[in-house]
């Protein structure tokens, strides 16, 4: 799954705190790969959305 976000740190912190995701790979500042159970999700920064 691919999730575009405007603030990579804030978004990944939220998914970790609220849903229990774990970071499996960091390619900051562009992307972070996280997982929940066996499902992987890639969060990609696109800058501020207008």
mmCIF file as Biopython writes it, N, C-alpha, C and O atoms, coordinates in Angstrom:
data_model
#
loop_
_atom_site.group_PDB
_atom_site.id
_atom_site.type_symbol
_atom_site.label_atom_id
_atom_site.label_alt_id
_atom_site.label_comp_id
_atom_site.label_asym_id
_atom_site.label_entity_id
_atom_site.label_seq_id
_atom_site.pdbx_PDB_ins_code
_atom_site.Cartn_x
_atom_site.Cartn_y
_atom_site.Cartn_z
_atom_site.occupancy
_atom_site.B_iso_or_equiv
_atom_site.auth_seq_id
_atom_site.auth_asym_id
_atom_site.pdbx_PDB_model_num
ATOM 1   N N  . UNK A ? 1  ? 0.856  -1.169 0.000  1.0 0.0 1  A 1 
ATOM 2   C CA . UNK A ? 1  ? 0.000  0.000  0.000  1.0 0.0 1  A 1 
ATOM 3   C C  . UNK A ? 1  ? 0.901  1.231  0.000  1.0 0.0 1  A 1 
ATOM 4   O O  . UNK A ? 1  ? 1.984  1.217  0.585  1.0 0.0 1  A 1 
ATOM 5   N N  . UNK A ? 2  ? 0.455  2.271  -0.646 1.0 0.0 2  A 1 
ATOM 6   C CA . UNK A ? 2  ? 1.196  3.515  -0.803 1.0 0.0 2  A 1 
ATOM 7   C C  . UNK A ? 2  ? 0.340  4.654  -0.254 1.0 0.0 2  A 1 
ATOM 8   O O  . UNK A ? 2  ? -0.810 4.815  -0.664 1.0 0.0 2  A 1 
ATOM 9   N N  . UNK A ? 3  ? 0.892  5.448  0.673  1.0 0.0 3  A 1 
ATOM 10  C CA . UNK A ? 3  ? 0.144  6.545  1.293  1.0 0.0 3  A 1 
ATOM 11  C C  . UNK A ? 3  ? 0.922  7.851  1.100  1.0 0.0 3  A 1 
ATOM 12  O O  . UNK A ? 3  ? 1.982  8.027  1.701  1.0 0.0 3  A 1 
ATOM 13  N N  . UNK A ? 4  ? 0.407  8.773  0.264  1.0 0.0 4  A 1 
ATOM 14  C CA . UNK A ? 4  ? 1.062  10.082 0.135  1.0 0.0 4  A 1 
ATOM 15  C C  . UNK A ? 4  ? 0.723  10.953 1.343  1.0 0.0 4  A 1 
ATOM 16  O O  . UNK A ? 4  ? -0.434 11.024 1.756  1.0 0.0 4  A 1 
ATOM 17  N N  . UNK A ? 5  ? 1.732  11.615 1.906  1.0 0.0 5  A 1 
ATOM 18  C CA . UNK A ? 5  ? 1.511  12.454 3.085  1.0 0.0 5  A 1 
ATOM 19  C C  . UNK A ? 5  ? 2.212  13.800 2.915  1.0 0.0 5  A 1 
ATOM 20  O O  . UNK A ? 5  ? 3.198  13.907 2.186  1.0 0.0 5  A 1 
ATOM 21  N N  . UNK A ? 6  ? 1.705  14.810 3.581  1.0 0.0 6  A 1 
ATOM 22  C CA . UNK A ? 6  ? 2.318  16.136 3.499  1.0 0.0 6  A 1 
ATOM 23  C C  . UNK A ? 6  ? 3.375  16.345 4.572  1.0 0.0 6  A 1 
ATOM 24  O O  . UNK A ? 6  ? 4.261  17.183 4.406  1.0 0.0 6  A 1 
ATOM 25  N N  . UNK A ? 7  ? 3.298  15.595 5.675  1.0 0.0 7  A 1 
ATOM 26  C CA . UNK A ? 7  ? 4.283  15.696 6.746  1.0 0.0 7  A 1 
ATOM 27  C C  . UNK A ? 7  ? 4.656  14.280 7.173  1.0 0.0 7  A 1 
ATOM 28  O O  . UNK A ? 7  ? 3.926  13.637 7.927  1.0 0.0 7  A 1 
ATOM 29  N N  . UNK A ? 8  ? 5.795  13.804 6.683  1.0 0.0 8  A 1 
ATOM 30  C CA . UNK A ? 8  ? 6.198  12.416 6.892  1.0 0.0 8  A 1 
ATOM 31  C C  . UNK A ? 8  ? 6.344  12.065 8.362  1.0 0.0 8  A 1 
ATOM 32  O O  . UNK A ? 8  ? 5.830  11.035 8.797  1.0 0.0 8  A 1 
ATOM 33  N N  . UNK A ? 9  ? 7.024  12.883 9.129  1.0 0.0 9  A 1 
ATOM 34  C CA . UNK A ? 9  ? 7.243  12.582 10.554 1.0 0.0 9  A 1 
ATOM 35  C C  . UNK A ? 9  ? 5.935  12.561 11.330 1.0 0.0 9  A 1 
ATOM 36  O O  . UNK A ? 9  ? 5.675  11.620 12.080 1.0 0.0 9  A 1 
ATOM 37  N N  . UNK A ? 10 ? 5.117  13.580 11.160 1.0 0.0 10 A 1 
ATOM 38  C CA . UNK A ? 10 ? 3.841  13.645 11.889 1.0 0.0 10 A 1 
ATOM 39  C C  . UNK A ? 10 ? 2.944  12.458 11.524 1.0 0.0 10 A 1 
ATOM 40  O O  . UNK A ? 10 ? 2.310  11.865 12.395 1.0 0.0 10 A 1 
ATOM 41  N N  . UNK A ? 11 ? 2.896  12.122 10.255 1.0 0.0 11 A 1 
ATOM 42  C CA . UNK A ? 11 ? 2.042  11.022 9.806  1.0 0.0 11 A 1 
ATOM 43  C C  . UNK A ? 11 ? 2.517  9.676  10.335 1.0 0.0 11 A 1 
ATOM 44  O O  . UNK A ? 11 ? 1.714  8.891  10.839 1.0 0.0 11 A 1 
ATOM 45  N N  . UNK A ? 12 ? 3.815  9.403  10.225 1.0 0.0 12 A 1 
ATOM 46  C CA . UNK A ? 12 ? 4.311  8.117  10.713 1.0 0.0 12 A 1 
ATOM 47  C C  . UNK A ? 12 ? 4.210  8.031  12.237 1.0 0.0 12 A 1 
ATOM 48  O O  . UNK A ? 12 ? 3.904  6.963  12.766 1.0 0.0 12 A 1 
ATOM 49  N N  . UNK A ? 13 ? 4.458  9.116  12.944 1.0 0.0 13 A 1 
ATOM 50  C CA . UNK A ? 13 ? 4.272  9.120  14.407 1.0 0.0 13 A 1 
ATOM 51  C C  . UNK A ? 13 ? 2.836  8.767  14.772 1.0 0.0 13 A 1 
ATOM 52  O O  . UNK A ? 13 ? 2.608  8.007  15.714 1.0 0.0 13 A 1 
ATOM 53  N N  . UNK A ? 14 ? 1.858  9.312  14.033 1.0 0.0 14 A 1 
ATOM 54  C CA . UNK A ? 14 ? 0.444  9.042  14.304 1.0 0.0 14 A 1 
ATOM 55  C C  . UNK A ? 14 ? 0.138  7.555  14.104 1.0 0.0 14 A 1 
ATOM 56  O O  . UNK A ? 14 ? -0.514 6.937  14.945 1.0 0.0 14 A 1 
ATOM 57  N N  . UNK A ? 15 ? 0.604  6.987  12.999 1.0 0.0 15 A 1 
ATOM 58  C CA . UNK A ? 15 ? 0.346  5.570  12.728 1.0 0.0 15 A 1 
ATOM 59  C C  . UNK A ? 15 ? 1.015  4.670  13.765 1.0 0.0 15 A 1 
ATOM 60  O O  . UNK A ? 15 ? 0.467  3.624  14.116 1.0 0.0 15 A 1 
ATOM 61  N N  . UNK A ? 16 ? 2.170  5.053  14.252 1.0 0.0 16 A 1 
ATOM 62  C CA . UNK A ? 16 ? 2.846  4.289  15.298 1.0 0.0 16 A 1 
ATOM 63  C C  . UNK A ? 16 ? 2.069  4.383  16.608 1.0 0.0 16 A 1 
ATOM 64  O O  . UNK A ? 16 ? 1.774  3.363  17.231 1.0 0.0 16 A 1 
ATOM 65  N N  . UNK A ? 17 ? 1.736  5.605  17.026 1.0 0.0 17 A 1 
ATOM 66  C CA . UNK A ? 17 ? 1.067  5.835  18.314 1.0 0.0 17 A 1 
ATOM 67  C C  . UNK A ? 17 ? -0.361 5.291  18.350 1.0 0.0 17 A 1 
ATOM 68  O O  . UNK A ? 17 ? -0.765 4.675  19.336 1.0 0.0 17 A 1 
ATOM 69  N N  . UNK A ? 18 ? -1.125 5.517  17.282 1.0 0.0 18 A 1 
ATOM 70  C CA . UNK A ? 18 ? -2.554 5.172  17.295 1.0 0.0 18 A 1 
ATOM 71  C C  . UNK A ? 18 ? -2.850 3.759  16.819 1.0 0.0 18 A 1 
ATOM 72  O O  . UNK A ? 18 ? -3.781 3.123  17.314 1.0 0.0 18 A 1 
ATOM 73  N N  . UNK A ? 19 ? -2.064 3.252  15.854 1.0 0.0 19 A 1 
ATOM 74  C CA . UNK A ? 19 ? -2.400 1.965  15.245 1.0 0.0 19 A 1 
ATOM 75  C C  . UNK A ? 19 ? -1.357 0.873  15.464 1.0 0.0 19 A 1 
ATOM 76  O O  . UNK A ? 19 ? -1.568 -0.273 15.068 1.0 0.0 19 A 1 
ATOM 77  N N  . UNK A ? 20 ? -0.234 1.220  16.092 1.0 0.0 20 A 1 
ATOM 78  C CA . UNK A ? 20 ? 0.760  0.211  16.412 1.0 0.0 20 A 1 
ATOM 79  C C  . UNK A ? 20 ? 1.672  -0.213 15.274 1.0 0.0 20 A 1 
ATOM 80  O O  . UNK A ? 20 ? 2.263  -1.291 15.332 1.0 0.0 20 A 1 
ATOM 81  N N  . UNK A ? 21 ? 1.801  0.609  14.244 1.0 0.0 21 A 1 
ATOM 82  C CA . UNK A ? 21 ? 2.711  0.299  13.138 1.0 0.0 21 A 1 
ATOM 83  C C  . UNK A ? 21 ? 4.154  0.294  13.627 1.0 0.0 21 A 1 
ATOM 84  O O  . UNK A ? 21 ? 4.479  0.935  14.626 1.0 0.0 21 A 1 
ATOM 85  N N  . UNK A ? 22 ? 5.023  -0.437 12.915 1.0 0.0 22 A 1 
ATOM 86  C CA . UNK A ? 22 ? 6.457  -0.467 13.194 1.0 0.0 22 A 1 
ATOM 87  C C  . UNK A ? 22 ? 7.209  -0.025 11.946 1.0 0.0 22 A 1 
ATOM 88  O O  . UNK A ? 22 ? 6.849  -0.416 10.835 1.0 0.0 22 A 1 
ATOM 89  N N  . UNK A ? 23 ? 8.246  0.784  12.116 1.0 0.0 23 A 1 
ATOM 90  C CA . UNK A ? 23 ? 9.074  1.203  10.983 1.0 0.0 23 A 1 
ATOM 91  C C  . UNK A ? 23 ? 10.003 0.056  10.617 1.0 0.0 23 A 1 
ATOM 92  O O  . UNK A ? 23 ? 10.682 -0.505 11.477 1.0 0.0 23 A 1 
ATOM 93  N N  . UNK A ? 24 ? 10.029 -0.294 9.308  1.0 0.0 24 A 1 
ATOM 94  C CA . UNK A ? 24 ? 10.920 -1.353 8.836  1.0 0.0 24 A 1 
ATOM 95  C C  . UNK A ? 24 ? 12.053 -0.798 7.986  1.0 0.0 24 A 1 
ATOM 96  O O  . UNK A ? 24 ? 13.089 -1.448 7.842  1.0 0.0 24 A 1 
ATOM 97  N N  . UNK A ? 25 ? 11.877 0.392  7.421  1.0 0.0 25 A 1 
ATOM 98  C CA . UNK A ? 25 ? 12.917 1.001  6.589  1.0 0.0 25 A 1 
ATOM 99  C C  . UNK A ? 25 ? 12.716 2.512  6.538  1.0 0.0 25 A 1 
ATOM 100 O O  . UNK A ? 25 ? 11.587 2.988  6.414  1.0 0.0 25 A 1 
ATOM 101 N N  . UNK A ? 26 ? 13.805 3.262  6.632  1.0 0.0 26 A 1 
ATOM 102 C CA . UNK A ? 26 ? 13.756 4.718  6.526  1.0 0.0 26 A 1 
ATOM 103 C C  . UNK A ? 26 ? 14.554 5.180  5.313  1.0 0.0 26 A 1 
ATOM 104 O O  . UNK A ? 26 ? 15.688 4.750  5.101  1.0 0.0 26 A 1 
ATOM 105 N N  . UNK A ? 27 ? 13.951 6.056  4.524  1.0 0.0 27 A 1 
ATOM 106 C CA . UNK A ? 27 ? 14.629 6.710  3.405  1.0 0.0 27 A 1 
ATOM 107 C C  . UNK A ? 27 ? 14.248 8.185  3.482  1.0 0.0 27 A 1 
ATOM 108 O O  . UNK A ? 27 ? 13.777 8.782  2.514  1.0 0.0 27 A 1 
ATOM 109 N N  . UNK A ? 28 ? 14.470 8.754  4.673  1.0 0.0 28 A 1 
ATOM 110 C CA . UNK A ? 28 ? 14.063 10.140 4.918  1.0 0.0 28 A 1 
ATOM 111 C C  . UNK A ? 28 ? 14.953 11.084 4.133  1.0 0.0 28 A 1 
ATOM 112 O O  . UNK A ? 28 ? 16.130 10.779 3.946  1.0 0.0 28 A 1 
ATOM 113 N N  . UNK A ? 29 ? 14.458 12.190 3.676  1.0 0.0 29 A 1 
ATOM 114 C CA . UNK A ? 29 ? 13.141 12.743 3.990  1.0 0.0 29 A 1 
ATOM 115 C C  . UNK A ? 29 ? 12.043 12.318 3.024  1.0 0.0 29 A 1 
ATOM 116 O O  . UNK A ? 29 ? 10.925 12.822 3.133  1.0 0.0 29 A 1 
ATOM 117 N N  . UNK A ? 30 ? 12.309 11.413 2.084  1.0 0.0 30 A 1 
ATOM 118 C CA . UNK A ? 30 ? 11.322 11.079 1.064  1.0 0.0 30 A 1 
ATOM 119 C C  . UNK A ? 30 ? 10.297 10.026 1.467  1.0 0.0 30 A 1 
ATOM 120 O O  . UNK A ? 30 ? 9.113  10.170 1.163  1.0 0.0 30 A 1 
ATOM 121 N N  . UNK A ? 31 ? 10.742 8.953  2.156  1.0 0.0 31 A 1 
ATOM 122 C CA . UNK A ? 31 ? 9.819  7.846  2.407  1.0 0.0 31 A 1 
ATOM 123 C C  . UNK A ? 31 ? 10.193 7.060  3.658  1.0 0.0 31 A 1 
ATOM 124 O O  . UNK A ? 31 ? 11.340 7.058  4.105  1.0 0.0 31 A 1 
ATOM 125 N N  . UNK A ? 32 ? 9.181  6.397  4.202  1.0 0.0 32 A 1 
ATOM 126 C CA . UNK A ? 32 ? 9.360  5.464  5.308  1.0 0.0 32 A 1 
ATOM 127 C C  . UNK A ? 32 ? 8.456  4.266  5.017  1.0 0.0 32 A 1 
ATOM 128 O O  . UNK A ? 32 ? 7.300  4.435  4.630  1.0 0.0 32 A 1 
ATOM 129 N N  . UNK A ? 33 ? 8.987  3.055  5.203  1.0 0.0 33 A 1 
ATOM 130 C CA . UNK A ? 33 ? 8.188  1.843  5.060  1.0 0.0 33 A 1 
ATOM 131 C C  . UNK A ? 33 ? 7.880  1.340  6.458  1.0 0.0 33 A 1 
ATOM 132 O O  . UNK A ? 33 ? 8.767  1.221  7.304  1.0 0.0 33 A 1 
ATOM 133 N N  . UNK A ? 34 ? 6.602  1.047  6.685  1.0 0.0 34 A 1 
ATOM 134 C CA . UNK A ? 34 ? 6.157  0.572  7.990  1.0 0.0 34 A 1 
ATOM 135 C C  . UNK A ? 34 ? 5.354  -0.705 7.800  1.0 0.0 34 A 1 
ATOM 136 O O  . UNK A ? 34 ? 4.938  -1.023 6.686  1.0 0.0 34 A 1 
ATOM 137 N N  . UNK A ? 35 ? 5.136  -1.447 8.904  1.0 0.0 35 A 1 
ATOM 138 C CA . UNK A ? 35 ? 4.304  -2.635 8.791  1.0 0.0 35 A 1 
ATOM 139 C C  . UNK A ? 35 ? 3.379  -2.758 9.989  1.0 0.0 35 A 1 
ATOM 140 O O  . UNK A ? 35 ? 3.670  -2.278 11.085 1.0 0.0 35 A 1 
ATOM 141 N N  . UNK A ? 36 ? 2.264  -3.412 9.743  1.0 0.0 36 A 1 
ATOM 142 C CA . UNK A ? 36 ? 1.306  -3.779 10.779 1.0 0.0 36 A 1 
ATOM 143 C C  . UNK A ? 36 ? 0.963  -5.230 10.501 1.0 0.0 36 A 1 
ATOM 144 O O  . UNK A ? 36 ? 0.424  -5.549 9.441  1.0 0.0 36 A 1 
ATOM 145 N N  . UNK A ? 37 ? 1.266  -6.103 11.430 1.0 0.0 37 A 1 
ATOM 146 C CA . UNK A ? 37 ? 1.168  -7.551 11.223 1.0 0.0 37 A 1 
ATOM 147 C C  . UNK A ? 37 ? 2.076  -7.914 10.051 1.0 0.0 37 A 1 
ATOM 148 O O  . UNK A ? 37 ? 3.282  -7.676 10.128 1.0 0.0 37 A 1 
ATOM 149 N N  . UNK A ? 38 ? 1.550  -8.473 8.986  1.0 0.0 38 A 1 
ATOM 150 C CA . UNK A ? 38 ? 2.380  -8.849 7.839  1.0 0.0 38 A 1 
ATOM 151 C C  . UNK A ? 38 ? 2.223  -7.902 6.657  1.0 0.0 38 A 1 
ATOM 152 O O  . UNK A ? 38 ? 2.813  -8.137 5.603  1.0 0.0 38 A 1 
ATOM 153 N N  . UNK A ? 39 ? 1.450  -6.850 6.809  1.0 0.0 39 A 1 
ATOM 154 C CA . UNK A ? 39 ? 1.199  -5.907 5.717  1.0 0.0 39 A 1 
ATOM 155 C C  . UNK A ? 39 ? 2.173  -4.741 5.785  1.0 0.0 39 A 1 
ATOM 156 O O  . UNK A ? 39 ? 2.348  -4.138 6.843  1.0 0.0 39 A 1 
ATOM 157 N N  . UNK A ? 40 ? 2.811  -4.418 4.656  1.0 0.0 40 A 1 
ATOM 158 C CA . UNK A ? 40 ? 3.729  -3.281 4.594  1.0 0.0 40 A 1 
ATOM 159 C C  . UNK A ? 40 ? 3.044  -2.091 3.942  1.0 0.0 40 A 1 
ATOM 160 O O  . UNK A ? 40 ? 2.251  -2.249 3.014  1.0 0.0 40 A 1 
ATOM 161 N N  . UNK A ? 41 ? 3.358  -0.895 4.438  1.0 0.0 41 A 1 
ATOM 162 C CA . UNK A ? 41 ? 2.797  0.350  3.922  1.0 0.0 41 A 1 
ATOM 163 C C  . UNK A ? 41 ? 3.948  1.320  3.698  1.0 0.0 41 A 1 
ATOM 164 O O  . UNK A ? 41 ? 4.803  1.478  4.570  1.0 0.0 41 A 1 
ATOM 165 N N  . UNK A ? 42 ? 3.980  1.967  2.545  1.0 0.0 42 A 1 
ATOM 166 C CA . UNK A ? 42 ? 5.003  2.973  2.260  1.0 0.0 42 A 1 
ATOM 167 C C  . UNK A ? 42 ? 4.379  4.358  2.354  1.0 0.0 42 A 1 
ATOM 168 O O  . UNK A ? 42 ? 3.387  4.650  1.686  1.0 0.0 42 A 1 
ATOM 169 N N  . UNK A ? 43 ? 4.964  5.202  3.181  1.0 0.0 43 A 1 
ATOM 170 C CA . UNK A ? 43 ? 4.539  6.585  3.328  1.0 0.0 43 A 1 
ATOM 171 C C  . UNK A ? 43 ? 5.536  7.439  2.554  1.0 0.0 43 A 1 
ATOM 172 O O  . UNK A ? 43 ? 6.742  7.369  2.788  1.0 0.0 43 A 1 
ATOM 173 N N  . UNK A ? 44 ? 5.020  8.245  1.632  1.0 0.0 44 A 1 
ATOM 174 C CA . UNK A ? 44 ? 5.892  9.059  0.778  1.0 0.0 44 A 1 
ATOM 175 C C  . UNK A ? 44 ? 5.513  10.512 0.935  1.0 0.0 44 A 1 
ATOM 176 O O  . UNK A ? 44 ? 4.341  10.874 0.838  1.0 0.0 44 A 1 
ATOM 177 N N  . UNK A ? 45 ? 6.518  11.350 1.180  1.0 0.0 45 A 1 
ATOM 178 C CA . UNK A ? 45 ? 6.295  12.781 1.378  1.0 0.0 45 A 1 
ATOM 179 C C  . UNK A ? 45 ? 6.167  13.492 0.043  1.0 0.0 45 A 1 
ATOM 180 O O  . UNK A ? 45 ? 7.027  13.367 -0.829 1.0 0.0 45 A 1 
ATOM 181 N N  . UNK A ? 46 ? 5.078  14.242 -0.105 1.0 0.0 46 A 1 
ATOM 182 C CA . UNK A ? 46 ? 4.852  15.055 -1.282 1.0 0.0 46 A 1 
ATOM 183 C C  . UNK A ? 46 ? 4.847  16.530 -0.951 1.0 0.0 46 A 1 
ATOM 184 O O  . UNK A ? 46 ? 4.465  17.348 -1.788 1.0 0.0 46 A 1 
ATOM 185 N N  . UNK A ? 47 ? 5.265  16.890 0.261  1.0 0.0 47 A 1 
ATOM 186 C CA . UNK A ? 47 ? 5.245  18.289 0.672  1.0 0.0 47 A 1 
ATOM 187 C C  . UNK A ? 47 ? 3.836  18.708 1.024  1.0 0.0 47 A 1 
ATOM 188 O O  . UNK A ? 47 ? 2.908  17.901 0.962  1.0 0.0 47 A 1 
ATOM 189 N N  . UNK A ? 48 ? 3.671  19.967 1.395  1.0 0.0 48 A 1 
ATOM 190 C CA . UNK A ? 48 ? 2.351  20.459 1.816  1.0 0.0 48 A 1 
ATOM 191 C C  . UNK A ? 48 ? 1.327  20.342 0.700  1.0 0.0 48 A 1 
ATOM 192 O O  . UNK A ? 48 ? 1.589  20.717 -0.443 1.0 0.0 48 A 1 
ATOM 193 N N  . UNK A ? 49 ? 0.158  19.819 1.046  1.0 0.0 49 A 1 
ATOM 194 C CA . UNK A ? 49 ? -0.923 19.725 0.071  1.0 0.0 49 A 1 
ATOM 195 C C  . UNK A ? 49 ? -1.709 21.025 0.081  1.0 0.0 49 A 1 
ATOM 196 O O  . UNK A ? 49 ? -1.904 21.639 1.130  1.0 0.0 49 A 1 
ATOM 197 N N  . UNK A ? 50 ? -2.150 21.429 -1.082 1.0 0.0 50 A 1 
ATOM 198 C CA . UNK A ? 50 ? -2.908 22.682 -1.196 1.0 0.0 50 A 1 
ATOM 199 C C  . UNK A ? 50 ? -4.358 22.424 -1.456 1.0 0.0 50 A 1 
ATOM 200 O O  . UNK A ? 50 ? -5.139 23.367 -1.580 1.0 0.0 50 A 1 
#
